[in-house]
């Protein structure tokens, strides 16, 4: 029998989600975020790029502000008002101390107990290769949880250390350990993904809403067999 996923920890108030691109959170996590903000928890988003290299038919200079607008609307659909962008370059994010420093700075400012990020591993499972941006941001976020708590790492930021991150939860890995019931936030997660309308209209000929609904029902439904039959958002949780 496959091992069941544990319910996500609930004894926290603030989360910070750190991902590479606009839409990374909407392709999986947003239903969980909607449930959390309903419960009165604070969730903030940190986007490492503006996703300016994400649409083949739109040049980066026009794409960046458009994707930023769509990301802010996506966040609003699930109760998130704090959305920040770091302006690393889409497609060529470099893993390294500059990225760790930027993420640690955000952790010190937001002081979250829970950090969320996207798959840091080489593949999505089997032979589906992950992108270099996701790997870099996922790994740097896992690292930044510790960096943020050490006052002698990145002292030039001039920010008080924050050693209060208790878990880093990674979405989209093939080794999930925990899950959140997706049902209460599901409809808003569809709205949230649908807010990336320009991106989706270029990606598929399907009706955008039908595309979003089918995609999210598929991913949350896949986790259900390991979560008591309930559609769920799954995470690989690294406790600290
Ligand atoms: Zn992405």
Tab-separated table of C-alpha atoms and ligand atoms in Angstrom:
chain	number	residue	atom	x	y	z
A	1	UNK	CA	0.000	0.000	0.000
A	2	UNK	CA	1.262	3.506	-0.817
A	3	UNK	CA	2.132	5.581	2.219
A	4	UNK	CA	-0.511	8.197	3.064
A	5	UNK	CA	0.377	11.888	3.059
A	6	UNK	CA	0.388	13.638	6.444
A	7	UNK	CA	-1.754	16.760	6.907
A	8	UNK	CA	0.377	19.928	6.651
A	9	UNK	CA	1.344	21.566	9.978
A	10	UNK	CA	-1.198	24.177	11.075
A	11	UNK	CA	0.623	25.858	13.991
A	12	UNK	CA	1.910	28.837	12.015
A	13	UNK	CA	0.733	32.350	11.105
A	14	UNK	CA	2.935	33.603	8.284
A	15	UNK	CA	4.120	31.958	5.071
A	16	UNK	CA	6.343	33.244	2.275
A	17	UNK	CA	6.171	31.557	-1.131
A	18	UNK	CA	9.295	31.947	-3.280
A	19	UNK	CA	9.178	30.868	-6.933
A	20	UNK	CA	10.948	31.644	-10.199
A	21	UNK	CA	8.063	32.700	-12.454
A	22	UNK	CA	4.575	34.158	-12.573
A	23	UNK	CA	2.239	31.092	-12.742
A	24	UNK	CA	4.529	28.721	-10.764
A	25	UNK	CA	2.258	28.940	-7.710
A	26	UNK	CA	-0.957	28.842	-9.717
A	27	UNK	CA	-0.051	25.539	-11.400
A	28	UNK	CA	-0.495	23.685	-8.111
A	29	UNK	CA	-0.318	25.580	-4.817
A	30	UNK	CA	-3.034	28.198	-5.093
A	31	UNK	CA	-5.858	26.031	-3.696
A	32	UNK	CA	-3.815	25.509	-0.535
A	33	UNK	CA	-3.060	29.234	-0.326
A	34	UNK	CA	-6.775	30.108	-0.628
A	35	UNK	CA	-7.556	27.766	2.270
A	36	UNK	CA	-4.814	29.290	4.398
A	37	UNK	CA	-5.812	32.921	3.825
A	38	UNK	CA	-9.431	31.938	4.655
A	39	UNK	CA	-8.146	30.801	8.031
A	40	UNK	CA	-6.644	34.238	8.622
A	41	UNK	CA	-3.037	33.284	7.885
A	42	UNK	CA	-0.748	35.734	6.072
A	43	UNK	CA	0.790	34.533	2.835
A	44	UNK	CA	3.196	36.676	0.769
A	45	UNK	CA	4.604	35.926	-2.693
A	46	UNK	CA	8.162	36.556	-3.855
A	47	UNK	CA	8.783	36.133	-7.597
A	48	UNK	CA	12.434	35.881	-8.606
A	49	UNK	CA	11.690	37.011	-12.205
A	50	UNK	CA	8.824	38.705	-14.025
A	51	UNK	CA	8.496	35.747	-16.406
A	52	UNK	CA	9.492	37.935	-19.323
A	53	UNK	CA	10.875	35.032	-21.380
A	54	UNK	CA	7.725	32.949	-20.964
A	55	UNK	CA	5.668	33.867	-24.049
A	56	UNK	CA	7.177	33.149	-27.449
A	57	UNK	CA	5.106	35.758	-29.299
A	58	UNK	CA	5.674	38.694	-26.890
A	59	UNK	CA	9.055	40.404	-26.492
A	60	UNK	CA	10.447	40.548	-22.929
A	61	UNK	CA	10.087	44.338	-22.579
A	62	UNK	CA	6.334	44.131	-23.202
A	63	UNK	CA	5.924	40.775	-21.478
A	64	UNK	CA	7.356	41.703	-18.065
A	65	UNK	CA	4.734	44.325	-17.067
A	66	UNK	CA	1.929	42.194	-18.491
A	67	UNK	CA	2.949	39.111	-16.522
A	68	UNK	CA	3.443	41.202	-13.390
A	69	UNK	CA	-0.141	42.473	-13.689
A	70	UNK	CA	-1.483	38.957	-14.247
A	71	UNK	CA	0.511	37.655	-11.250
A	72	UNK	CA	-0.912	40.345	-8.948
A	73	UNK	CA	-4.458	39.444	-10.079
A	74	UNK	CA	-3.705	35.744	-9.514
A	75	UNK	CA	-2.526	36.440	-5.994
A	76	UNK	CA	-5.545	38.583	-5.215
A	77	UNK	CA	-7.870	35.724	-6.256
A	78	UNK	CA	-6.537	33.647	-3.345
A	79	UNK	CA	-6.285	36.415	-0.747
A	80	UNK	CA	-2.630	37.407	-1.207
A	81	UNK	CA	-1.887	41.137	-1.397
A	82	UNK	CA	1.884	41.133	-0.888
A	83	UNK	CA	3.605	40.317	-4.210
A	84	UNK	CA	7.260	41.257	-4.739
A	85	UNK	CA	9.594	40.790	-7.713
A	86	UNK	CA	13.375	40.405	-7.559
A	87	UNK	CA	14.251	41.074	-11.201
A	88	UNK	CA	16.635	38.209	-11.842
A	89	UNK	CA	16.573	37.322	-15.558
A	90	UNK	CA	13.950	34.815	-16.654
A	91	UNK	CA	15.452	31.591	-17.997
A	92	UNK	CA	18.981	32.208	-16.752
A	93	UNK	CA	18.599	32.514	-12.968
A	94	UNK	CA	21.917	31.625	-11.380
A	95	UNK	CA	22.041	29.578	-8.217
A	96	UNK	CA	24.545	31.278	-5.926
A	97	UNK	CA	25.093	33.689	-3.075
A	98	UNK	CA	23.396	36.618	-4.865
A	99	UNK	CA	20.154	34.637	-5.107
A	100	UNK	CA	20.474	33.266	-1.546
A	101	UNK	CA	21.054	36.823	-0.280
A	102	UNK	CA	17.957	38.193	-2.019
A	103	UNK	CA	15.758	35.403	-0.652
A	104	UNK	CA	17.279	35.633	2.850
A	105	UNK	CA	16.514	39.370	2.833
A	106	UNK	CA	12.855	38.665	2.086
A	107	UNK	CA	12.741	36.008	4.832
A	108	UNK	CA	14.214	38.481	7.339
A	109	UNK	CA	11.628	41.118	6.368
A	110	UNK	CA	8.556	38.839	6.272
A	111	UNK	CA	9.547	36.567	9.214
A	112	UNK	CA	7.579	33.493	8.050
A	113	UNK	CA	7.312	30.198	9.921
A	114	UNK	CA	6.599	28.389	6.644
A	115	UNK	CA	8.485	28.790	3.373
A	116	UNK	CA	6.942	27.447	0.174
A	117	UNK	CA	8.794	26.824	-3.052
A	118	UNK	CA	8.641	24.739	-6.217
A	119	UNK	CA	10.456	21.545	-7.155
A	120	UNK	CA	14.213	21.914	-6.655
A	121	UNK	CA	15.045	18.474	-8.045
A	122	UNK	CA	16.415	17.603	-11.483
A	123	UNK	CA	13.160	16.059	-12.730
A	124	UNK	CA	9.415	16.156	-12.057
A	125	UNK	CA	9.717	12.382	-11.600
A	126	UNK	CA	10.973	9.750	-14.041
A	127	UNK	CA	12.425	11.470	-17.128
A	128	UNK	CA	10.459	14.755	-17.181
A	129	UNK	CA	13.363	17.210	-16.867
A	130	UNK	CA	12.842	20.251	-14.617
A	131	UNK	CA	13.933	23.762	-15.660
A	132	UNK	CA	17.177	25.367	-14.421
A	133	UNK	CA	15.248	28.329	-12.939
A	134	UNK	CA	13.064	26.077	-10.765
A	135	UNK	CA	16.063	24.064	-9.582
A	136	UNK	CA	18.032	27.207	-8.699
A	137	UNK	CA	15.195	28.939	-6.855
A	138	UNK	CA	14.066	25.794	-5.024
A	139	UNK	CA	17.571	25.022	-3.770
A	140	UNK	CA	18.307	28.649	-2.854
A	141	UNK	CA	15.039	28.856	-0.891
A	142	UNK	CA	15.870	25.695	1.064
A	143	UNK	CA	19.289	27.241	1.787
A	144	UNK	CA	17.956	30.714	2.599
A	145	UNK	CA	15.873	29.345	5.479
A	146	UNK	CA	19.166	28.789	7.317
A	147	UNK	CA	20.981	31.820	5.906
A	148	UNK	CA	18.263	34.161	7.185
A	149	UNK	CA	18.784	32.950	10.752
A	150	UNK	CA	22.544	33.469	10.910
A	151	UNK	CA	23.514	37.067	11.677
A	152	UNK	CA	26.999	36.534	10.279
A	153	UNK	CA	25.711	35.490	6.847
A	154	UNK	CA	24.764	38.505	4.703
A	155	UNK	CA	25.279	41.083	7.516
A	156	UNK	CA	25.478	43.730	4.749
A	157	UNK	CA	21.684	43.486	4.421
A	158	UNK	CA	21.377	45.374	7.698
A	159	UNK	CA	18.355	43.268	8.666
A	160	UNK	CA	17.765	41.451	11.945
A	161	UNK	CA	18.221	37.681	11.523
A	162	UNK	CA	15.069	35.538	11.458
A	163	UNK	CA	15.607	31.951	12.561
A	164	UNK	CA	11.903	31.196	12.834
A	165	UNK	CA	11.378	29.201	9.625
A	166	UNK	CA	10.189	25.810	10.855
A	167	UNK	CA	9.400	24.121	7.562
A	168	UNK	CA	10.209	24.506	3.888
A	169	UNK	CA	7.408	22.937	1.836
A	170	UNK	CA	8.265	22.078	-1.755
A	171	UNK	CA	5.437	21.738	-4.274
A	172	UNK	CA	5.627	19.670	-7.434
A	173	UNK	CA	8.159	17.077	-6.283
A	174	UNK	CA	7.783	13.367	-6.915
A	175	UNK	CA	8.439	12.693	-3.206
A	176	UNK	CA	5.567	14.409	-1.368
A	177	UNK	CA	5.207	13.836	2.373
A	178	UNK	CA	2.296	16.139	3.323
A	179	UNK	CA	-0.882	17.546	1.784
A	180	UNK	CA	-3.605	20.174	2.158
A	181	UNK	CA	-7.273	19.561	1.298
A	182	UNK	CA	-7.807	21.350	-2.030
A	183	UNK	CA	-11.610	21.387	-1.960
A	184	UNK	CA	-12.320	24.646	-0.064
A	185	UNK	CA	-9.922	26.677	-2.247
A	186	UNK	CA	-10.456	24.874	-5.542
A	187	UNK	CA	-12.723	27.377	-7.318
A	188	UNK	CA	-10.481	30.289	-6.388
A	189	UNK	CA	-7.442	28.320	-7.574
A	190	UNK	CA	-9.110	28.032	-10.992
A	191	UNK	CA	-9.660	31.853	-11.008
A	192	UNK	CA	-6.087	32.330	-9.901
A	193	UNK	CA	-4.614	30.249	-12.742
A	194	UNK	CA	-7.061	31.788	-15.203
A	195	UNK	CA	-5.662	35.239	-14.337
A	196	UNK	CA	-2.572	34.255	-16.373
A	197	UNK	CA	-4.803	34.593	-19.387
A	198	UNK	CA	-2.307	35.900	-21.937
A	199	UNK	CA	0.112	33.096	-21.117
A	200	UNK	CA	-2.601	30.431	-21.288
A	201	UNK	CA	-4.131	31.708	-24.522
A	202	UNK	CA	-0.752	31.343	-26.233
A	203	UNK	CA	-0.150	27.954	-24.632
A	204	UNK	CA	-3.369	26.207	-25.652
A	205	UNK	CA	-6.264	26.392	-28.107
A	206	UNK	CA	-8.576	24.962	-25.461
A	207	UNK	CA	-11.090	27.229	-23.704
A	208	UNK	CA	-8.927	28.881	-20.989
A	209	UNK	CA	-11.276	28.132	-18.109
A	210	UNK	CA	-11.766	24.503	-19.155
A	211	UNK	CA	-7.985	24.164	-19.472
A	212	UNK	CA	-7.384	25.530	-15.924
A	213	UNK	CA	-10.126	23.424	-14.377
A	214	UNK	CA	-8.985	20.211	-16.059
A	215	UNK	CA	-5.348	20.789	-15.161
A	216	UNK	CA	-6.019	21.541	-11.489
A	217	UNK	CA	-8.584	18.758	-11.092
A	218	UNK	CA	-5.941	16.406	-12.494
A	219	UNK	CA	-3.140	17.389	-10.121
A	220	UNK	CA	-5.285	17.618	-6.983
A	221	UNK	CA	-7.089	14.403	-7.940
A	222	UNK	CA	-3.772	12.573	-8.339
A	223	UNK	CA	-2.878	13.349	-4.710
A	224	UNK	CA	-6.276	12.149	-3.444
A	225	UNK	CA	-5.383	8.460	-3.496
A	226	UNK	CA	-2.774	9.169	-0.814
A	227	UNK	CA	-4.962	11.577	1.176
A	228	UNK	CA	-8.059	9.646	2.154
A	229	UNK	CA	-9.686	10.187	-1.240
A	230	UNK	CA	-9.783	13.981	-0.872
A	231	UNK	CA	-8.353	16.142	-3.707
A	232	UNK	CA	-5.221	17.714	-2.288
A	233	UNK	CA	-2.191	19.906	-2.866
A	234	UNK	CA	0.874	17.821	-2.010
A	235	UNK	CA	4.182	19.085	-0.608
A	236	UNK	CA	7.537	17.613	0.283
A	237	UNK	CA	8.170	19.118	3.723
A	238	UNK	CA	11.684	19.762	5.046
A	239	UNK	CA	11.427	20.532	8.773
A	240	UNK	CA	14.075	22.677	10.443
B	1	LIG	ZN1	8.128	28.207	-13.797
